[in-house]
Amino acid sequence: MKIRINTGRTVIQGSHVDRKNSPEYFRETSTLHLNPVDMMEIGIDDGERVKATTGGISVVLRVISDETIKRGTGFLPLGPYANALVGGTTHSTGMPDFKGSVAEIEATGEKIPTVGELMQHLGGLPYGR
Amino acid sequence: MVDKIRHVVCPYCGCLCDDIMIEVTDGKISGVENACTLGAHKFLDDAGNRLKGPIMRTGDEWVDISYEEAIEFAVKVLSEADRPLLYGWSGCATETQAIGAHLAELIGGVVDSTTSVCHGPSILAIQEVGHPGCTLGQVKNRADTIIYWGSNPIEAHPRHLSRYTNYADAYFLHNAFRERRVIVVDVRKTPTAEIATEFVQLEQGGDYHVLSALRAIIRGRGDIIPDMVAGVPKTQLIRVADMCKKAKFGALFFGVGITMTGGKYKNIRNAIEFVDELNRHTKWTISPMRGHSNVYGSNEVFTWITGYPFAVDYSRGIAFYNPGETTAVDILARKEADAALIMASDPGAHFPRICCEHLAKIPTILFDPYPSATTHLCTLQIPSAVNGIDAAGTAYRMDGIPIRTRKFIETGYPTDTELMEKIYDRIRQVKENA
């Protein structure tokens, strides 16, 4: 199913910006809010995982139901998981399409990478002390 | 020993709340009063979270190095680079930002702040049509109608409502809380929408259409508006336009909800022209909800020094500004930069994946007190003192008011300004001796 993903600050995400490798930040920024009817169509329950794909790149996310989210859209708190789905085009403005990624969403049993693992996929070396 | 320090300035968001009380026990922050959740975490999570010293990636491992070695590495990388990118600057003091702008000129680099991925489009719009703005003090004491458009202050600027708008006392309103009306325009029902007098829920990307419809109604051309505009009923648009016209003093605050969606700066231009339209009937102002504590300062400082507010390219020997070309995301996405200095920001968490991939390939030097997402991507991280905790400096509030942050504990970490001064001086020596 195609979902247009919106991003933005949440209190939990914002409270842990100086602790981006904490379990709280990891959990908050990798949790996609979806309309419960869309979740039923995808075939997932609260807390289960999906694979979101844009431009051939996928990221695994946890899902929670949220009735304030309109069907066909999702909300993913801003952070490295949301941005893994964003392309580098800025339409000559300098600003990428942070709030308009249309992702293909499907159920998955795969593990969600930590922030360090996600950065490793992009070519980094996790720092873990 | 317990010390209580009053009038501390919170270095988290663009509100720069200056009424924080901090309790320090044995040199460490042990209590915070008056701050919001975000600010309280900023202060309370500091202890035990900082890197002890610089770390460097060598092959497949991280090693501890000295500050002297870190500075030498930074000098070598930046002085040898052909197209260095100096990015970030929004969490540090204006004093540090000034050195960043001069360093860009010295090495022929590009200096850009986090503006380009938050309110860069707002500045582009302001450059086109101007900025009918005012200070937050004017809003607090006069505004009877507030609009938050694409902005969720309850989660992003939690004390904005209590210090300046809905919950603040006002000199010129008899009973501010009862007299003020708050209109929230957003694509989802945020916590801020819950407290709104009027919540306008539009379709994602529909901001330009709704603003245009409101402008037409205020111009007296409501007859041309269809029954529904981007998911908003015409009846509600007429009601909102009426509320806006009846205001004695209105203030529109907009967030990245409309700078990041389709249309980008054209949305903001339309919002400014909507306010312009309202000013034919009554008094309205418009202001961006700036995120980082000193992102506004970076625009001021870069403008004084280079002539441009962000995305300044010195590769030609003179300052050149062309957002979309000289902005950090574009330079990284085109894989142009061959070295990066990241100051007090976290592109690993906030840039598109293609940019992060490029940062991981080139020498990337990160100045950040804490391990962040960019830590995993960088080559070298240098921890420095935190502006507003163990370093003092000037920061600009979201309405352009400069405020001096306070240093209230001693940790021994060098400040960003001290580190940048050393790097600048040594690179200048290298250039003079070349």
XYZ file of C-alpha atoms in Angstrom:
563
model
C 0.000 0.000 0.000
C 1.261 3.481 -0.825
C 1.438 5.885 2.122
C 2.412 9.574 2.031
C 4.645 10.039 5.052
C 4.597 13.258 7.054
C 7.329 13.988 9.614
C 7.680 16.346 12.545
C 8.777 16.903 16.091
C 7.244 15.019 19.021
C 7.919 15.640 22.693
C 9.715 12.303 23.098
C 11.835 12.791 19.965
C 12.654 16.347 20.988
C 13.500 15.372 24.543
C 16.145 12.911 23.383
C 17.918 14.835 20.616
C 21.076 14.892 22.692
C 20.726 11.140 23.281
C 20.171 9.894 19.757
C 21.573 6.488 20.601
C 19.150 5.944 23.493
C 16.366 3.320 23.390
C 13.772 6.115 23.779
C 14.969 8.013 20.685
C 15.304 4.778 18.704
C 11.775 3.682 19.584
C 10.169 7.060 18.940
C 11.817 7.862 15.609
C 11.295 4.377 14.177
C 7.565 4.272 14.969
C 5.180 5.026 12.109
C 1.674 6.245 13.001
C -0.951 4.898 10.631
C -4.712 5.018 10.310
C -6.178 1.795 11.809
C -8.104 1.012 8.596
C -4.882 1.188 6.551
C -3.247 -1.099 9.121
C -6.070 -3.599 8.676
C -5.538 -3.557 4.915
C -1.787 -4.046 5.316
C -2.559 -6.881 7.760
C -0.731 -5.666 10.860
C -1.584 -4.958 14.490
C -0.240 -2.334 16.879
C 3.489 -2.805 17.507
C 4.091 -4.980 14.463
C 6.613 -4.031 11.786
C 6.488 -2.864 8.203
C 9.045 -2.283 5.511
C 8.774 1.196 3.971
C 10.380 1.617 0.551
C 11.099 4.693 -1.578
C 13.408 4.834 -4.589
C 14.583 1.266 -4.056
C 15.693 1.983 -0.448
C 13.887 0.286 2.431
C 13.738 0.864 6.149
C 11.971 -1.292 8.744
C 9.591 0.518 11.094
C 7.298 -0.299 13.993
C 3.658 0.745 13.549
C 1.089 2.116 15.967
C -2.473 2.990 15.119
C -3.551 6.607 15.300
C -7.090 7.675 14.454
C -6.022 11.295 13.932
C -4.054 10.208 10.852
C -6.017 10.378 7.589
C -6.155 7.266 5.425
C -3.348 7.003 2.897
C -1.019 9.088 5.063
C 1.338 8.335 7.939
C 3.291 10.252 10.547
C 6.882 9.360 11.378
C 8.685 11.545 13.951
C 11.642 13.309 12.378
C 14.962 11.545 12.566
C 17.238 9.179 10.666
C 14.488 6.651 9.866
C 12.241 9.244 8.251
C 15.182 10.693 6.333
C 16.281 7.294 5.053
C 13.170 7.563 2.865
C 13.917 11.092 1.596
C 15.682 11.755 -1.711
C 18.273 14.485 -2.252
C 16.279 16.621 -4.698
C 15.518 20.154 -3.476
C 13.785 21.647 -6.536
C 16.371 24.455 -6.567
C 15.420 25.648 -3.088
C 17.882 23.810 -0.833
C 14.980 22.116 0.954
C 14.370 18.381 0.336
C 10.864 16.873 0.364
C 10.953 15.971 4.069
C 7.178 15.910 4.385
C 6.047 14.313 1.193
C 7.738 10.935 0.716
C 5.354 8.399 -0.793
C 6.471 4.994 0.460
C 5.367 1.495 -0.415
C 4.424 -0.157 2.875
C 4.332 -3.919 3.423
C 4.303 -6.138 6.514
C 7.645 -7.627 7.532
C 9.199 -9.653 10.330
C 12.631 -8.085 9.864
C 14.460 -6.378 12.720
C 14.585 -2.588 13.012
C 18.205 -1.371 12.807
C 19.483 0.830 15.625
C 20.612 4.372 14.763
C 24.225 3.126 14.649
C 23.305 0.207 12.388
C 21.322 2.493 10.115
C 24.335 4.800 9.783
C 26.506 1.730 9.117
C 24.236 0.863 6.174
C 24.988 4.363 4.845
C 28.728 3.779 5.100
C 29.448 4.759 8.691
C 31.089 2.959 11.596
C 28.925 2.571 14.718
C 30.420 4.213 17.798
C 29.278 2.322 20.831
C 31.073 3.322 23.970
C 27.105 21.832 47.904
C 23.930 23.048 46.172
C 23.786 26.293 44.160
C 20.652 27.835 42.686
C 21.253 29.908 39.578
C 18.455 32.143 38.336
C 17.781 33.747 34.945
C 19.532 31.006 32.993
C 18.800 31.036 29.222
C 17.604 27.736 27.771
C 19.750 26.843 24.715
C 17.245 24.436 23.159
C 14.801 26.143 20.782
C 14.303 29.564 19.229
C 12.198 30.748 22.211
C 15.429 31.133 24.246
C 13.424 31.238 27.510
C 15.440 33.407 29.901
C 13.708 32.619 33.185
C 15.145 29.179 33.907
C 16.317 28.301 37.397
C 19.048 25.676 37.612
C 20.116 23.748 40.674
C 23.745 22.633 40.635
C 24.990 20.033 43.096
C 28.748 19.417 43.308
C 29.319 20.953 39.887
C 26.567 18.979 38.142
C 23.043 19.996 37.140
C 20.645 18.415 39.623
C 17.415 20.380 39.102
C 15.621 22.604 36.607
C 12.655 24.922 37.156
C 10.480 26.772 34.630
C 11.845 24.897 31.587
C 9.584 22.845 29.304
C 10.145 19.104 28.871
C 12.558 19.685 25.986
C 14.604 22.255 27.881
C 14.606 20.213 31.099
C 16.006 17.218 29.198
C 18.633 19.471 27.613
C 19.927 20.433 31.051
C 19.314 17.247 33.039
C 20.580 14.795 30.404
C 23.894 16.617 30.094
C 25.655 14.891 32.982
C 27.314 11.648 31.952
C 26.349 12.035 28.287
C 29.362 13.886 26.884
C 32.293 12.426 25.028
C 35.344 12.585 27.269
C 37.615 13.801 24.484
C 38.042 13.728 20.699
C 37.500 10.401 18.928
C 38.806 9.435 15.508
C 37.868 6.700 13.110
C 40.905 4.743 11.954
C 39.908 1.854 9.692
C 37.322 -0.187 11.527
C 37.833 1.187 14.993
C 37.432 4.347 17.010
C 40.447 5.663 18.903
C 40.785 8.414 21.481
C 43.065 11.268 20.449
C 44.148 14.536 22.083
C 42.652 17.958 21.323
C 46.000 18.978 19.820
C 45.970 16.005 17.429
C 42.328 16.712 16.569
C 43.073 20.349 15.716
C 46.065 19.332 13.592
C 43.892 16.868 11.665
C 41.181 19.487 11.116
C 43.757 22.040 9.904
C 45.265 19.543 7.454
C 41.918 18.385 6.048
C 40.417 21.865 5.693
C 43.496 23.549 4.265
C 43.963 20.826 1.624
C 40.297 20.499 0.577
C 39.131 21.840 -2.783
C 35.450 22.190 -1.909
C 35.015 22.094 1.870
C 31.526 22.403 3.348
C 31.184 24.162 6.711
C 27.708 23.274 7.913
C 25.564 23.577 11.042
C 26.223 26.570 13.323
C 22.720 26.828 14.805
C 23.501 25.418 18.240
C 26.587 27.536 18.839
C 27.153 31.178 19.703
C 27.257 34.015 17.179
C 30.919 34.475 18.125
C 31.644 30.975 16.747
C 29.457 31.564 13.684
C 31.503 34.653 12.821
C 34.708 32.610 12.736
C 32.929 30.032 10.565
C 32.063 32.689 7.976
C 35.644 34.012 7.951
C 37.029 30.471 7.714
C 34.864 29.814 4.640
C 36.408 32.865 2.963
C 39.921 31.824 3.981
C 39.654 28.317 2.516
C 37.274 29.036 -0.379
C 34.572 26.888 1.145
C 30.812 26.894 1.483
C 29.267 27.963 4.778
C 25.655 26.964 5.370
C 23.539 26.685 8.488
C 20.639 24.408 9.386
C 18.474 27.212 7.988
C 18.622 25.524 4.602
C 16.630 22.549 5.961
C 14.232 24.485 8.220
C 13.317 28.088 7.343
C 15.543 28.629 4.302
C 12.409 28.835 2.144
C 11.021 31.468 4.546
C 14.068 33.645 3.941
C 13.717 33.195 0.167
C 10.111 34.370 0.447
C 11.073 37.317 2.655
C 13.683 38.318 0.064
C 10.879 38.380 -2.522
C 8.120 40.198 -0.648
C 9.447 41.433 2.715
C 8.620 40.548 6.295
C 5.827 42.269 8.201
C 7.061 40.968 11.566
C 7.380 42.146 15.150
C 8.902 41.074 18.425
C 7.262 38.457 20.615
C 6.690 41.142 23.241
C 4.295 42.920 20.864
C 2.436 39.652 20.260
C 2.204 38.911 23.973
C 0.800 42.314 24.882
C -1.416 43.048 21.877
C -2.436 40.003 19.833
C -6.038 38.865 20.218
C -5.921 36.406 17.306
C -3.136 33.909 16.762
C -2.639 31.525 13.850
C -0.254 28.564 14.078
C 0.125 27.294 10.510
C 2.058 24.060 9.904
C 3.430 24.431 13.392
C 2.909 22.407 16.546
C 4.308 24.532 19.387
C 2.988 22.296 22.160
C 5.554 19.713 21.065
C 8.194 21.819 19.313
C 8.192 25.132 21.247
C 6.241 24.162 24.375
C 6.433 27.511 26.211
C 5.579 29.676 23.196
C 1.903 29.572 24.168
C 2.459 30.399 27.832
C 5.083 33.100 27.349
C 3.784 34.878 24.248
C 0.346 33.793 23.076
C -2.643 31.842 24.367
C -1.789 31.533 28.061
C 0.217 34.743 28.518
C -1.091 37.852 30.263
C -1.347 40.880 27.980
C -0.960 44.557 28.779
C -3.597 45.632 26.253
C -6.139 42.837 26.770
C -8.383 42.811 29.811
C -8.660 39.036 30.111
C -6.138 37.661 27.653
C -6.961 33.978 27.985
C -10.676 34.563 27.284
C -10.192 37.234 24.625
C -7.559 35.463 22.546
C -8.557 33.163 19.708
C -6.174 30.558 18.368
C -6.518 29.185 14.843
C -4.467 26.077 14.021
C -3.947 24.991 10.418
C -2.381 21.571 9.985
C -2.680 18.294 8.114
C -3.139 16.269 11.307
C -4.804 16.883 14.642
C -1.726 17.748 16.688
C -1.787 18.470 20.438
C -1.797 22.183 19.485
C -4.893 21.630 17.349
C -6.608 20.246 20.473
C -6.496 23.655 22.183
C -7.485 25.674 19.111
C -10.579 27.858 18.893
C -10.714 26.835 15.239
C -8.843 23.879 13.723
C -8.467 23.858 9.960
C -7.416 20.413 8.751
C -6.165 20.518 5.200
C -4.831 17.916 2.820
C -1.085 17.427 2.772
C 0.438 19.945 0.356
C -2.739 22.050 0.256
C -1.325 25.114 2.038
C -0.894 27.238 -1.097
C -4.469 26.582 -2.191
C -5.952 27.409 1.208
C -3.894 30.592 1.551
C -4.944 31.680 -1.928
C -8.597 31.004 -1.080
C -8.360 33.043 2.129
C -6.747 35.924 0.217
C -9.559 35.853 -2.335
C -12.232 35.895 0.395
C -10.568 38.826 2.152
C -10.393 40.631 -1.205
C -14.158 40.188 -1.463
C -13.998 37.470 -4.118
C -15.375 34.568 -2.086
C -17.753 33.903 -4.985
C -14.976 32.272 -7.027
C -14.014 29.797 -4.275
C -15.235 26.210 -4.783
C -17.143 24.433 -2.001
C -14.036 22.607 -0.863
C -10.374 23.731 -1.049
C -7.684 21.118 -0.274
C -10.068 19.344 2.085
C -11.308 22.517 3.812
C -15.002 23.484 3.441
C -15.664 26.954 2.017
C -17.882 27.753 5.019
C -14.926 27.257 7.353
C -12.656 29.378 5.147
C -15.185 32.223 5.255
C -15.426 31.874 9.044
C -11.615 31.951 9.428
C -11.269 34.951 7.097
C -13.932 36.741 9.143
C -12.109 35.985 12.426
C -8.888 37.326 10.918
C -10.504 40.545 9.684
C -12.178 41.173 13.038
C -8.892 40.852 14.942
C -7.533 44.046 16.454
C -4.033 42.629 16.301
C -3.275 39.260 14.731
C -0.087 37.213 14.662
C 0.537 34.376 12.240
C 3.269 31.920 13.203
C 4.306 29.325 10.689
C 6.429 26.228 11.037
C 8.301 23.827 8.813
C 4.932 22.275 7.981
C 4.759 24.739 5.102
C 8.444 25.271 4.328
C 9.053 21.581 3.631
C 5.968 20.724 1.586
C 5.442 21.209 -2.142
C 5.796 24.820 -3.223
C 8.348 25.460 -0.457
C 9.091 29.217 -0.419
C 6.064 29.994 -2.574
C 3.869 28.830 0.333
C 5.550 31.349 2.619
C 5.313 34.082 0.014
C 1.589 33.397 -0.182
C 1.326 33.493 3.633
C 3.125 36.846 3.758
C 0.818 38.202 1.052
C -2.180 36.866 3.012
C -0.983 38.952 5.969
C -0.416 41.882 3.614
C -4.034 41.495 2.488
C -5.254 41.475 6.105
C -3.267 44.630 6.814
C -5.636 46.518 4.484
C -8.305 45.910 7.158
C -6.531 45.598 10.501
C -3.082 44.902 11.996
C -1.392 41.552 11.373
C 2.171 40.252 11.592
C 3.832 37.014 10.502
C 6.858 35.205 11.941
C 8.624 31.875 11.453
C 8.852 29.475 14.399
C 12.626 29.047 14.395
C 13.834 25.726 15.754
C 17.449 25.756 16.927
C 18.397 28.118 19.735
C 20.620 30.282 17.541
C 19.641 29.492 13.978
C 18.400 33.073 13.617
C 21.821 34.248 14.810
C 23.520 32.369 11.981
C 21.435 34.305 9.450
C 22.311 37.618 11.117
C 26.021 36.882 11.402
C 26.422 35.474 7.892
C 24.559 38.484 6.485
C 26.796 40.987 8.293
C 29.958 39.247 7.171
C 29.145 37.823 3.735
C 26.069 39.739 2.616
C 23.934 36.599 2.532
C 21.982 34.761 5.273
C 22.990 31.142 4.547
C 24.416 28.903 1.783
C 27.367 31.193 1.021
C 29.931 29.856 -1.436
C 33.449 31.349 -1.440
C 34.913 29.060 -4.108
C 35.136 32.013 -6.525
C 36.987 34.129 -3.959
C 33.907 36.289 -3.419
C 30.640 35.498 -1.644
C 28.138 33.756 -3.932
C 24.634 32.755 -2.843
C 22.295 30.509 -4.773
C 20.059 28.258 -2.625
C 19.405 25.037 -4.508
C 23.014 25.077 -5.690
C 25.084 26.301 -2.729
C 22.954 24.713 -0.014
C 24.397 21.842 2.028
C 21.962 19.160 0.866
C 22.575 19.966 -2.809
C 26.355 20.052 -2.451
C 26.364 16.688 -0.670
C 23.752 15.106 -2.947
C 25.887 16.106 -5.978
C 28.891 14.562 -4.133
C 30.821 17.806 -4.581
C 32.213 18.347 -1.101
C 35.586 16.709 -0.482
C 35.660 17.585 3.230
C 33.075 18.685 5.776
C 33.144 20.537 9.068
C 29.896 19.979 10.957
C 29.383 22.412 13.807
C 26.743 21.833 16.482
C 24.222 20.007 14.323
C 23.337 16.462 13.293
C 22.979 15.897 9.543
C 23.136 12.135 10.158
C 19.705 12.405 11.758
C 18.309 15.188 9.583
C 19.681 14.911 6.035
C 18.458 12.707 3.177
C 20.223 9.359 2.916
C 22.291 10.296 -0.158
C 23.870 13.175 1.801
C 24.687 10.909 4.758
C 26.321 8.411 2.410
C 28.591 11.143 1.049
C 29.487 12.440 4.528
C 30.623 8.906 5.405
C 32.942 8.842 2.367
C 34.760 12.160 2.869
C 36.749 13.432 5.861
C 34.007 14.761 8.135
C 34.931 16.660 11.285
C 32.118 16.962 13.813
C 31.969 19.420 16.711
C 29.387 18.080 19.168
C 29.554 17.475 22.920
C 27.439 14.312 22.663
C 27.456 11.141 20.564
C 24.883 11.755 17.808
C 23.768 10.050 14.602
C 26.529 11.918 12.733
C 29.084 10.439 15.141
C 28.731 7.107 13.320
C 29.348 8.843 9.959
C 32.199 11.187 10.816
C 35.959 10.745 10.724
C 36.681 12.871 13.777
C 34.472 14.188 16.574
C 35.634 16.950 18.876
C 33.527 17.519 22.006
C 33.228 21.130 23.127
C 31.502 23.080 25.871
C 27.735 23.577 25.507
C 26.664 27.141 24.802
C 24.309 28.031 27.662
C 25.691 25.467 30.137
C 29.490 25.646 30.346
C 30.003 28.341 27.714
C 28.492 31.816 27.336
C 27.746 33.569 24.084
C 25.183 35.515 22.115
C 22.146 33.818 20.618
C 19.238 35.313 18.656
C 15.669 34.548 19.680
C 13.223 33.609 16.920
C 12.051 37.241 16.675
C 15.579 38.574 16.174
C 16.282 39.646 19.744
C 19.888 38.947 20.805
C 20.187 37.332 24.227
C 23.385 36.526 26.094
C 23.414 32.919 27.289
C 24.999 32.143 30.650
C 27.803 29.841 31.662
C 26.971 28.378 35.054
C 29.230 25.361 35.484
C 32.903 24.727 34.799
C 33.728 21.493 33.019
C 37.123 22.145 31.439
C 35.911 21.528 27.889
C 37.172 24.067 25.315
C 34.482 26.266 23.770
C 33.550 26.115 20.084
C 34.896 29.641 19.711
C 38.286 28.725 21.201
C 38.577 25.655 18.976
C 37.542 27.525 15.826
C 39.939 30.400 16.602
C 42.828 27.933 16.831
C 41.847 26.195 13.605
C 41.408 29.511 11.770
C 44.745 30.905 12.975
C 46.667 27.774 12.035
C 45.095 27.505 8.595
C 45.977 31.150 7.985
C 49.573 30.361 8.908
C 49.539 27.393 6.526
C 48.170 29.595 3.719
C 50.700 32.375 4.406
C 53.603 29.918 4.372
C 52.434 28.163 1.205
